[in-house]
Amino acid sequence: MQPLSLQELTAEELVPHSGAMSLLDHLVTVGEETLTAKLRVREDGIFDRHGRVPAYVGIEYMAQAVAAFSGYHAKQAGEEVRLGFLLGTRKFNSNTDSYRCGDELTVEVERLLQAENGMATFECKVSGAGVEQSARLNVYQPENIEQYLQKKV
């Protein structure tokens, strides 16, 4: 199968978020185990606090890059993009407590582990002018989201 071109896909097509919660602007590269995305910190977003966005929002940037990675590979396999869950974050390190609105950031994710049951671990980084963050995300993507949610109710 011919790989899908990143020019053919938008981040919004690959990440099951919309509107103000869709935070990635575009994808730069995607590989078998990695993805790189870019974004501009929005001043009109739900996280804006007087021209600054808290640095912990970087975890959401990372999680959306992981979702884009998963969405890309699902589309590549001819499947639908599926909802996933951020289970936890380990080793979050940040050299800043906030971003300036308008900052341009690069988000990089690398899949370290993928289990057959839908659990995965990703090493993630957010970088930009004066920004260096890293974390390890544990995520879960059930095979059948409707069935999974019915069990949890």
Tab-separated table of N, CA and C in Angstrom:
chain	number	residue	atom	x	y	z
A	1	MET	N	0.839	-1.178	0.000
A	1	MET	CA	0.000	0.000	0.000
A	1	MET	C	0.887	1.245	0.000
A	2	GLN	N	0.540	2.221	-0.818
A	2	GLN	CA	1.276	3.480	-0.918
A	2	GLN	C	1.051	4.304	0.355
A	3	PRO	N	2.129	4.802	0.994
A	3	PRO	CA	1.941	5.626	2.199
A	3	PRO	C	1.121	6.872	1.891
A	4	LEU	N	0.281	7.262	2.831
A	4	LEU	CA	-0.499	8.482	2.682
A	4	LEU	C	0.422	9.684	2.803
A	5	SER	N	0.184	10.683	2.002
A	5	SER	CA	0.955	11.919	2.049
A	5	SER	C	0.431	12.790	3.182
A	6	LEU	N	1.331	13.426	3.915
A	6	LEU	CA	0.900	14.331	4.978
A	6	LEU	C	0.181	15.541	4.405
A	7	GLN	N	0.427	15.861	3.139
A	7	GLN	CA	-0.288	16.957	2.494
A	7	GLN	C	-1.758	16.594	2.271
A	8	GLU	N	-2.061	15.307	2.236
A	8	GLU	CA	-3.435	14.841	2.041
A	8	GLU	C	-4.242	14.865	3.335
A	9	LEU	N	-3.576	14.948	4.468
A	9	LEU	CA	-4.243	14.823	5.761
A	9	LEU	C	-4.003	16.050	6.631
A	10	THR	N	-5.012	16.431	7.379
A	10	THR	CA	-4.844	17.493	8.364
A	10	THR	C	-4.823	16.863	9.750
A	11	ALA	N	-4.273	17.605	10.703
A	11	ALA	CA	-4.260	17.119	12.083
A	11	ALA	C	-5.689	16.872	12.568
A	12	GLU	N	-6.625	17.712	12.152
A	12	GLU	CA	-8.013	17.541	12.588
A	12	GLU	C	-8.634	16.247	12.070
A	13	GLU	N	-8.154	15.748	10.931
A	13	GLU	CA	-8.664	14.481	10.406
A	13	GLU	C	-8.134	13.286	11.194
A	14	LEU	N	-7.008	13.470	11.867
A	14	LEU	CA	-6.351	12.358	12.546
A	14	LEU	C	-6.565	12.346	14.054
A	15	VAL	N	-6.962	13.474	14.620
A	15	VAL	CA	-7.138	13.601	16.066
A	15	VAL	C	-8.623	13.810	16.345
A	16	PRO	N	-9.241	12.964	17.165
A	16	PRO	CA	-10.675	13.091	17.409
A	16	PRO	C	-11.028	14.240	18.363
A	17	HIS	N	-10.553	15.442	18.038
A	17	HIS	CA	-10.909	16.676	18.754
A	17	HIS	C	-11.365	17.680	17.712
A	18	SER	N	-12.088	18.688	18.144
A	18	SER	CA	-12.513	19.713	17.203
A	18	SER	C	-12.564	21.059	17.903
A	19	GLY	N	-12.720	22.093	17.113
A	19	GLY	CA	-12.854	23.440	17.652
A	19	GLY	C	-11.656	23.859	18.476
A	20	ALA	N	-11.924	24.472	19.624
A	20	ALA	CA	-10.865	25.009	20.478
A	20	ALA	C	-9.960	23.928	21.054
A	21	MET	N	-10.411	22.675	21.066
A	21	MET	CA	-9.578	21.592	21.610
A	21	MET	C	-8.656	20.972	20.565
A	22	SER	N	-8.763	21.350	19.320
A	22	SER	CA	-7.853	20.862	18.285
A	22	SER	C	-6.636	21.780	18.281
A	23	LEU	N	-5.517	21.309	18.831
A	23	LEU	CA	-4.387	22.173	19.129
A	23	LEU	C	-3.215	22.083	18.153
A	24	LEU	N	-3.091	21.002	17.405
A	24	LEU	CA	-1.977	20.869	16.456
A	24	LEU	C	-2.324	21.604	15.166
A	25	ASP	N	-1.347	22.322	14.611
A	25	ASP	CA	-1.587	23.040	13.357
A	25	ASP	C	-1.311	22.182	12.134
A	26	HIS	N	-0.167	21.500	12.122
A	26	HIS	CA	0.119	20.613	10.996
A	26	HIS	C	1.165	19.573	11.369
A	27	LEU	N	1.154	18.497	10.595
A	27	LEU	CA	2.106	17.414	10.795
A	27	LEU	C	3.304	17.652	9.886
A	28	VAL	N	4.488	17.365	10.416
A	28	VAL	CA	5.719	17.580	9.663
A	28	VAL	C	6.225	16.268	9.083
A	29	THR	N	6.372	15.270	9.944
A	29	THR	CA	6.834	13.950	9.507
A	29	THR	C	6.117	12.874	10.308
A	30	VAL	N	6.030	11.697	9.695
A	30	VAL	CA	5.497	10.543	10.404
A	30	VAL	C	6.253	9.320	9.898
A	31	GLY	N	6.600	8.443	10.840
A	31	GLY	CA	7.299	7.215	10.498
A	31	GLY	C	6.621	6.035	11.170
A	32	GLU	N	7.272	4.892	11.111
A	32	GLU	CA	6.713	3.684	11.731
A	32	GLU	C	6.544	3.836	13.243
A	33	GLU	N	7.446	4.579	13.883
A	33	GLU	CA	7.403	4.711	15.344
A	33	GLU	C	7.404	6.159	15.819
A	34	THR	N	7.405	7.138	14.908
A	34	THR	CA	7.559	8.538	15.294
A	34	THR	C	6.593	9.451	14.550
A	35	LEU	N	6.381	10.619	15.135
A	35	LEU	CA	5.623	11.681	14.489
A	35	LEU	C	6.141	13.006	15.014
A	36	THR	N	6.206	14.004	14.122
A	36	THR	CA	6.557	15.371	14.494
A	36	THR	C	5.443	16.288	14.003
A	37	ALA	N	5.000	17.187	14.882
A	37	ALA	CA	3.946	18.150	14.543
A	37	ALA	C	4.378	19.541	14.982
A	38	LYS	N	3.719	20.539	14.433
A	38	LYS	CA	3.980	21.943	14.787
A	38	LYS	C	2.669	22.583	15.227
A	39	LEU	N	2.820	23.602	16.072
A	39	LEU	CA	1.665	24.381	16.498
A	39	LEU	C	2.116	25.773	16.916
A	40	ARG	N	1.177	26.679	16.896
A	40	ARG	CA	1.371	28.022	17.436
A	40	ARG	C	0.465	28.114	18.666
A	41	VAL	N	1.024	28.528	19.792
A	41	VAL	CA	0.245	28.663	21.025
A	41	VAL	C	-0.809	29.739	20.792
A	42	ARG	N	-2.059	29.363	20.969
A	42	ARG	CA	-3.177	30.249	20.618
A	42	ARG	C	-3.568	31.176	21.754
A	43	GLU	N	-3.792	32.417	21.375
A	43	GLU	CA	-4.274	33.376	22.366
A	43	GLU	C	-5.792	33.361	22.466
A	44	ASP	N	-6.450	32.698	21.519
A	44	ASP	CA	-7.906	32.608	21.556
A	44	ASP	C	-8.377	31.261	22.097
A	45	GLY	N	-7.444	30.485	22.594
A	45	GLY	CA	-7.772	29.147	23.061
A	45	GLY	C	-8.307	29.128	24.472
A	46	ILE	N	-8.778	27.968	24.877
A	46	ILE	CA	-9.374	27.831	26.200
A	46	ILE	C	-8.333	27.847	27.324
A	47	PHE	N	-7.047	27.741	26.966
A	47	PHE	CA	-5.992	27.704	27.979
A	47	PHE	C	-5.319	29.059	28.196
A	48	ASP	N	-5.643	30.054	27.378
A	48	ASP	CA	-5.023	31.381	27.436
A	48	ASP	C	-5.323	32.056	28.771
A	49	ARG	N	-4.263	32.475	29.454
A	49	ARG	CA	-4.368	33.206	30.719
A	49	ARG	C	-3.606	34.524	30.554
A	50	HIS	N	-4.277	35.529	29.981
A	50	HIS	CA	-3.687	36.859	29.810
A	50	HIS	C	-2.394	36.809	29.003
A	51	GLY	N	-2.454	36.123	27.863
A	51	GLY	CA	-1.304	36.073	26.967
A	51	GLY	C	-0.311	34.965	27.258
A	52	ARG	N	-0.602	34.125	28.239
A	52	ARG	CA	0.270	32.997	28.571
A	52	ARG	C	-0.578	31.736	28.680
A	53	VAL	N	0.044	30.603	28.395
A	53	VAL	CA	-0.604	29.303	28.519
A	53	VAL	C	0.247	28.456	29.454
A	54	PRO	N	-0.347	27.839	30.483
A	54	PRO	CA	0.432	27.039	31.437
A	54	PRO	C	1.210	25.919	30.740
A	55	ALA	N	2.413	25.672	31.209
A	55	ALA	CA	3.294	24.670	30.595
A	55	ALA	C	2.721	23.261	30.671
A	56	TYR	N	1.860	22.989	31.635
A	56	TYR	CA	1.288	21.638	31.712
A	56	TYR	C	0.395	21.320	30.515
A	57	VAL	N	-0.013	22.323	29.749
A	57	VAL	CA	-0.776	22.091	28.525
A	57	VAL	C	0.091	21.327	27.516
A	58	GLY	N	1.403	21.365	27.709
A	58	GLY	CA	2.307	20.575	26.869
A	58	GLY	C	1.954	19.097	26.886
A	59	ILE	N	1.411	18.613	27.986
A	59	ILE	CA	0.993	17.211	28.053
A	59	ILE	C	-0.142	16.968	27.055
A	60	GLU	N	-1.046	17.915	26.916
A	60	GLU	CA	-2.125	17.786	25.926
A	60	GLU	C	-1.564	17.876	24.507
A	61	TYR	N	-0.585	18.744	24.280
A	61	TYR	CA	0.057	18.798	22.962
A	61	TYR	C	0.666	17.434	22.627
A	62	MET	N	1.346	16.860	23.608
A	62	MET	CA	1.947	15.533	23.410
A	62	MET	C	0.877	14.484	23.127
A	63	ALA	N	-0.189	14.491	23.919
A	63	ALA	CA	-1.260	13.499	23.753
A	63	ALA	C	-1.919	13.622	22.377
A	64	GLN	N	-2.098	14.847	21.896
A	64	GLN	CA	-2.687	15.012	20.569
A	64	GLN	C	-1.732	14.552	19.471
A	65	ALA	N	-0.429	14.715	19.671
A	65	ALA	CA	0.535	14.186	18.699
A	65	ALA	C	0.487	12.658	18.687
A	66	VAL	N	0.333	12.039	19.852
A	66	VAL	CA	0.176	10.585	19.924
A	66	VAL	C	-1.101	10.172	19.185
A	67	ALA	N	-2.182	10.919	19.391
A	67	ALA	CA	-3.441	10.622	18.696
A	67	ALA	C	-3.270	10.761	17.183
A	68	ALA	N	-2.524	11.773	16.740
A	68	ALA	CA	-2.269	11.950	15.305
A	68	ALA	C	-1.463	10.782	14.755
A	69	PHE	N	-0.488	10.320	15.530
A	69	PHE	CA	0.306	9.144	15.140
A	69	PHE	C	-0.612	7.949	14.931
A	70	SER	N	-1.474	7.697	15.911
A	70	SER	CA	-2.402	6.574	15.834
A	70	SER	C	-3.382	6.742	14.674
A	71	GLY	N	-3.900	7.957	14.514
A	71	GLY	CA	-4.837	8.234	13.436
A	71	GLY	C	-4.217	8.043	12.064
A	72	TYR	N	-2.978	8.485	11.919
A	72	TYR	CA	-2.277	8.316	10.637
A	72	TYR	C	-2.140	6.834	10.307
A	73	HIS	N	-1.686	6.050	11.269
A	73	HIS	CA	-1.477	4.626	11.011
A	73	HIS	C	-2.801	3.884	10.794
A	74	ALA	N	-3.874	4.335	11.442
A	74	ALA	CA	-5.190	3.747	11.184
A	74	ALA	C	-5.613	4.033	9.744
A	75	LYS	N	-5.494	5.286	9.322
A	75	LYS	CA	-5.859	5.649	7.942
A	75	LYS	C	-5.000	4.891	6.941
A	76	GLN	N	-3.721	4.752	7.256
A	76	GLN	CA	-2.794	4.036	6.376
A	76	GLN	C	-3.250	2.587	6.178
A	77	ALA	N	-3.839	2.009	7.227
A	77	ALA	CA	-4.314	0.619	7.169
A	77	ALA	C	-5.751	0.524	6.642
A	78	GLY	N	-6.329	1.662	6.238
A	78	GLY	CA	-7.688	1.661	5.728
A	78	GLY	C	-8.747	1.596	6.812
A	79	GLU	N	-8.365	1.932	8.037
A	79	GLU	CA	-9.286	1.882	9.174
A	79	GLU	C	-9.743	3.288	9.553
A	80	GLU	N	-10.754	3.347	10.404
A	80	GLU	CA	-11.245	4.617	10.921
A	80	GLU	C	-10.359	5.091	12.075
A	81	VAL	N	-10.279	6.396	12.257
A	81	VAL	CA	-9.596	6.980	13.414
A	81	VAL	C	-10.433	6.657	14.643
A	82	ARG	N	-9.767	6.170	15.697
A	82	ARG	CA	-10.476	5.764	16.915
A	82	ARG	C	-10.078	6.640	18.097
A	83	LEU	N	-10.986	6.738	19.030
A	83	LEU	CA	-10.752	7.463	20.266
A	83	LEU	C	-9.775	6.684	21.142
A	84	GLY	N	-8.930	7.400	21.865
A	84	GLY	CA	-8.008	6.787	22.810
A	84	GLY	C	-8.019	7.561	24.116
A	85	PHE	N	-7.318	7.047	25.105
A	85	PHE	CA	-7.307	7.650	26.431
A	85	PHE	C	-5.870	7.843	26.919
A	86	LEU	N	-5.608	8.992	27.500
A	86	LEU	CA	-4.344	9.240	28.184
A	86	LEU	C	-4.497	8.672	29.589
A	87	LEU	N	-3.712	7.643	29.896
A	87	LEU	CA	-3.809	6.992	31.210
A	87	LEU	C	-2.934	7.646	32.253
A	88	GLY	N	-1.787	8.133	31.809
A	88	GLY	CA	-0.884	8.729	32.771
A	88	GLY	C	0.335	9.332	32.116
A	89	THR	N	1.003	10.160	32.885
A	89	THR	CA	2.215	10.839	32.443
A	89	THR	C	3.300	10.580	33.473
A	90	ARG	N	4.464	10.199	32.992
A	90	ARG	CA	5.611	10.001	33.882
A	90	ARG	C	6.762	10.861	33.419
A	91	LYS	N	7.595	11.230	34.363
A	91	LYS	CA	8.838	11.947	34.076
A	91	LYS	C	8.610	13.238	33.298
A	92	PHE	N	7.566	14.001	33.655
A	92	PHE	CA	7.338	15.286	32.990
A	92	PHE	C	8.369	16.283	33.479
A	93	ASN	N	9.158	16.794	32.551
A	93	ASN	CA	10.168	17.805	32.846
A	93	ASN	C	9.916	19.007	31.956
A	94	SER	N	10.023	20.194	32.550
A	94	SER	CA	9.814	21.423	31.794
A	94	SER	C	10.754	22.497	32.308
A	95	ASN	N	11.346	23.238	31.377
A	95	ASN	CA	12.229	24.318	31.787
A	95	ASN	C	11.473	25.642	31.906
A	96	THR	N	10.153	25.603	31.752
A	96	THR	CA	9.347	26.817	31.842
A	96	THR	C	8.040	26.513	32.555
A	97	ASP	N	7.422	27.550	33.091
A	97	ASP	CA	6.121	27.349	33.732
A	97	ASP	C	4.968	27.769	32.830
A	98	SER	N	5.296	28.424	31.691
A	98	SER	CA	4.233	28.802	30.751
A	98	SER	C	4.826	29.123	29.379
A	99	TYR	N	3.949	29.137	28.389
A	99	TYR	CA	4.307	29.552	27.035
A	99	TYR	C	3.716	30.941	26.815
A	100	ARG	N	4.329	31.684	25.901
A	100	ARG	CA	3.732	32.940	25.449
A	100	ARG	C	2.788	32.632	24.298
A	101	CYS	N	1.634	33.249	24.277
A	101	CYS	CA	0.747	33.093	23.128
A	101	CYS	C	1.493	33.588	21.896
A	102	GLY	N	1.389	32.805	20.842
A	102	GLY	CA	2.124	33.108	19.619
A	102	GLY	C	3.398	32.292	19.468
A	103	ASP	N	3.895	31.693	20.564
A	103	ASP	CA	5.088	30.839	20.472
A	103	ASP	C	4.842	29.729	19.461
A	104	GLU	N	5.857	29.412	18.668
A	104	GLU	CA	5.802	28.267	17.766
A	104	GLU	C	6.498	27.105	18.439
A	105	LEU	N	5.814	25.966	18.488
A	105	LEU	CA	6.337	24.786	19.172
A	105	LEU	C	6.370	23.592	18.232
A	106	THR	N	7.336	22.723	18.479
A	106	THR	CA	7.449	21.448	17.777
A	106	THR	C	7.173	20.349	18.791
A	107	VAL	N	6.337	19.401	18.418
A	107	VAL	CA	6.010	18.263	19.282
A	107	VAL	C	6.495	17.000	18.585
A	108	GLU	N	7.298	16.210	19.299
A	108	GLU	CA	7.825	14.957	18.758
A	108	GLU	C	7.398	13.815	19.670
A	109	VAL	N	6.915	12.735	19.061
A	109	VAL	CA	6.548	11.549	19.837
A	109	VAL	C	7.197	10.323	19.205
A	110	GLU	N	7.577	9.400	20.079
A	110	GLU	CA	8.155	8.134	19.624
A	110	GLU	C	7.517	7.000	20.415
A	111	ARG	N	6.961	6.035	19.693
A	111	ARG	CA	6.354	4.877	20.349
A	111	ARG	C	7.455	3.958	20.848
A	112	LEU	N	7.427	3.682	22.145
A	112	LEU	CA	8.412	2.797	22.755
A	112	LEU	C	7.887	1.379	22.896
A	113	LEU	N	6.587	1.256	23.142
A	113	LEU	CA	5.993	-0.035	23.449
A	113	LEU	C	4.546	-0.040	22.985
A	114	GLN	N	4.130	-1.136	22.376
A	114	GLN	CA	2.742	-1.292	21.950
A	114	GLN	C	2.305	-2.703	22.304
A	115	ALA	N	1.300	-2.825	23.168
A	115	ALA	CA	0.769	-4.133	23.554
A	115	ALA	C	-0.434	-4.475	22.680
A	116	GLU	N	-0.712	-5.746	22.554
A	116	GLU	CA	-1.848	-6.201	21.743
A	116	GLU	C	-3.190	-5.748	22.305
A	117	ASN	N	-3.253	-5.451	23.594
A	117	ASN	CA	-4.512	-5.045	24.219
A	117	ASN	C	-4.832	-3.563	24.040
A	118	GLY	N	-4.014	-2.814	23.293
A	118	GLY	CA	-4.268	-1.398	23.037
A	118	GLY	C	-3.492	-0.444	23.913
A	119	MET	N	-2.737	-0.961	24.869
A	119	MET	CA	-1.896	-0.112	25.721
A	119	MET	C	-0.602	0.224	24.978
A	120	ALA	N	-0.120	1.463	25.164
A	120	ALA	CA	1.135	1.867	24.524
A	120	ALA	C	1.828	2.917	25.380
A	121	THR	N	3.133	3.036	25.176
A	121	THR	CA	3.949	4.042	25.856
A	121	THR	C	4.703	4.834	24.801
A	122	PHE	N	4.704	6.166	24.966
A	122	PHE	CA	5.376	7.074	24.041
A	122	PHE	C	6.323	7.991	24.797
A	123	GLU	N	7.496	8.202	24.236
A	123	GLU	CA	8.436	9.219	24.711
A	123	GLU	C	8.109	10.483	23.917
A	124	CYS	N	7.925	11.611	24.612
A	124	CYS	CA	7.445	12.821	23.954
A	124	CYS	C	8.299	14.034	24.316
A	125	LYS	N	8.362	14.981	23.372
A	125	LYS	CA	9.099	16.231	23.588
A	125	LYS	C	8.324	17.385	22.986
A	126	VAL	N	8.383	18.527	23.659
A	126	VAL	CA	7.889	19.792	23.125
A	126	VAL	C	9.063	20.744	23.178
A	127	SER	N	9.325	21.425	22.060
A	127	SER	CA	10.439	22.366	22.033
A	127	SER	C	10.063	23.606	21.230
A	128	GLY	N	10.747	24.679	21.535
A	128	GLY	CA	10.559	25.952	20.856
A	128	GLY	C	11.553	26.938	21.422
A	129	ALA	N	11.440	28.194	21.083
A	129	ALA	CA	12.352	29.220	21.588
A	129	ALA	C	12.252	29.288	23.113
A	130	GLY	N	13.277	28.823	23.792
A	130	GLY	CA	13.299	28.839	25.248
A	130	GLY	C	12.437	27.782	25.913
A	131	VAL	N	11.933	26.820	25.143
A	131	VAL	CA	11.055	25.779	25.695
A	131	VAL	C	11.657	24.406	25.434
A	132	GLU	N	11.827	23.639	26.495
A	132	GLU	CA	12.257	22.236	26.402
A	132	GLU	C	11.450	21.441	27.415
A	133	GLN	N	10.611	20.546	26.908
A	133	GLN	CA	9.804	19.695	27.775
A	133	GLN	C	9.925	18.253	27.311
A	134	SER	N	9.769	17.350	28.248
A	134	SER	CA	9.750	15.926	27.905
A	134	SER	C	8.856	15.194	28.886
A	135	ALA	N	8.318	14.083	28.427
A	135	ALA	CA	7.474	13.235	29.275
A	135	ALA	C	7.312	11.889	28.601
A	136	ARG	N	6.890	10.937	29.384
A	136	ARG	CA	6.531	9.615	28.876
A	136	ARG	C	5.033	9.452	29.121
A	137	LEU	N	4.285	9.193	28.039
A	137	LEU	CA	2.836	9.049	28.145
A	137	LEU	C	2.438	7.592	28.018
A	138	ASN	N	1.525	7.165	28.875
A	138	ASN	CA	0.904	5.850	28.779
A	138	ASN	C	-0.510	6.076	28.257
A	139	VAL	N	-0.844	5.377	27.182
A	139	VAL	CA	-2.135	5.576	26.522
A	139	VAL	C	-2.828	4.241	26.313
A	140	TYR	N	-4.140	4.326	26.087
A	140	TYR	CA	-4.930	3.126	25.831
A	140	TYR	C	-5.932	3.432	24.733
A	141	GLN	N	-5.985	2.550	23.745
A	141	GLN	CA	-6.952	2.670	22.663
A	141	GLN	C	-7.693	1.346	22.536
A	142	PRO	N	-8.928	1.311	23.053
A	142	PRO	CA	-9.689	0.059	22.968
A	142	PRO	C	-10.071	-0.255	21.527
A	143	GLU	N	-10.208	-1.526	21.239
A	143	GLU	CA	-10.595	-1.961	19.890
A	143	GLU	C	-11.993	-1.471	19.537
A	144	ASN	N	-12.926	-1.564	20.506
A	144	ASN	CA	-14.304	-1.147	20.282
A	144	ASN	C	-14.680	-0.151	21.378
A	145	ILE	N	-14.675	1.134	21.040
A	145	ILE	CA	-14.897	2.178	22.048
A	145	ILE	C	-16.299	2.111	22.651
A	146	GLU	N	-17.317	1.827	21.838
A	146	GLU	CA	-18.679	1.762	22.360
A	146	GLU	C	-18.822	0.646	23.397
A	147	GLN	N	-18.282	-0.510	23.072
A	147	GLN	CA	-18.335	-1.647	23.992
A	147	GLN	C	-17.546	-1.326	25.271
A	148	TYR	N	-16.390	-0.696	25.137
A	148	TYR	CA	-15.571	-0.328	26.297
A	148	TYR	C	-16.314	0.642	27.205
A	149	LEU	N	-16.933	1.660	26.618
A	149	LEU	CA	-17.643	2.658	27.422
A	149	LEU	C	-18.873	2.075	28.107
A	150	GLN	N	-19.548	1.134	27.482
A	150	GLN	CA	-20.716	0.495	28.098
A	150	GLN	C	-20.305	-0.295	29.335
A	151	LYS	N	-19.140	-0.878	29.320
A	151	LYS	CA	-18.651	-1.619	30.493
A	151	LYS	C	-18.334	-0.685	31.645
A	152	LYS	N	-17.982	0.563	31.344
A	152	LYS	CA	-17.554	1.514	32.376
A	152	LYS	C	-18.711	2.275	33.018
A	153	VAL	N	-19.891	2.208	32.423
A	153	VAL	CA	-21.032	2.983	32.943
A	153	VAL	C	-21.670	2.298	34.114
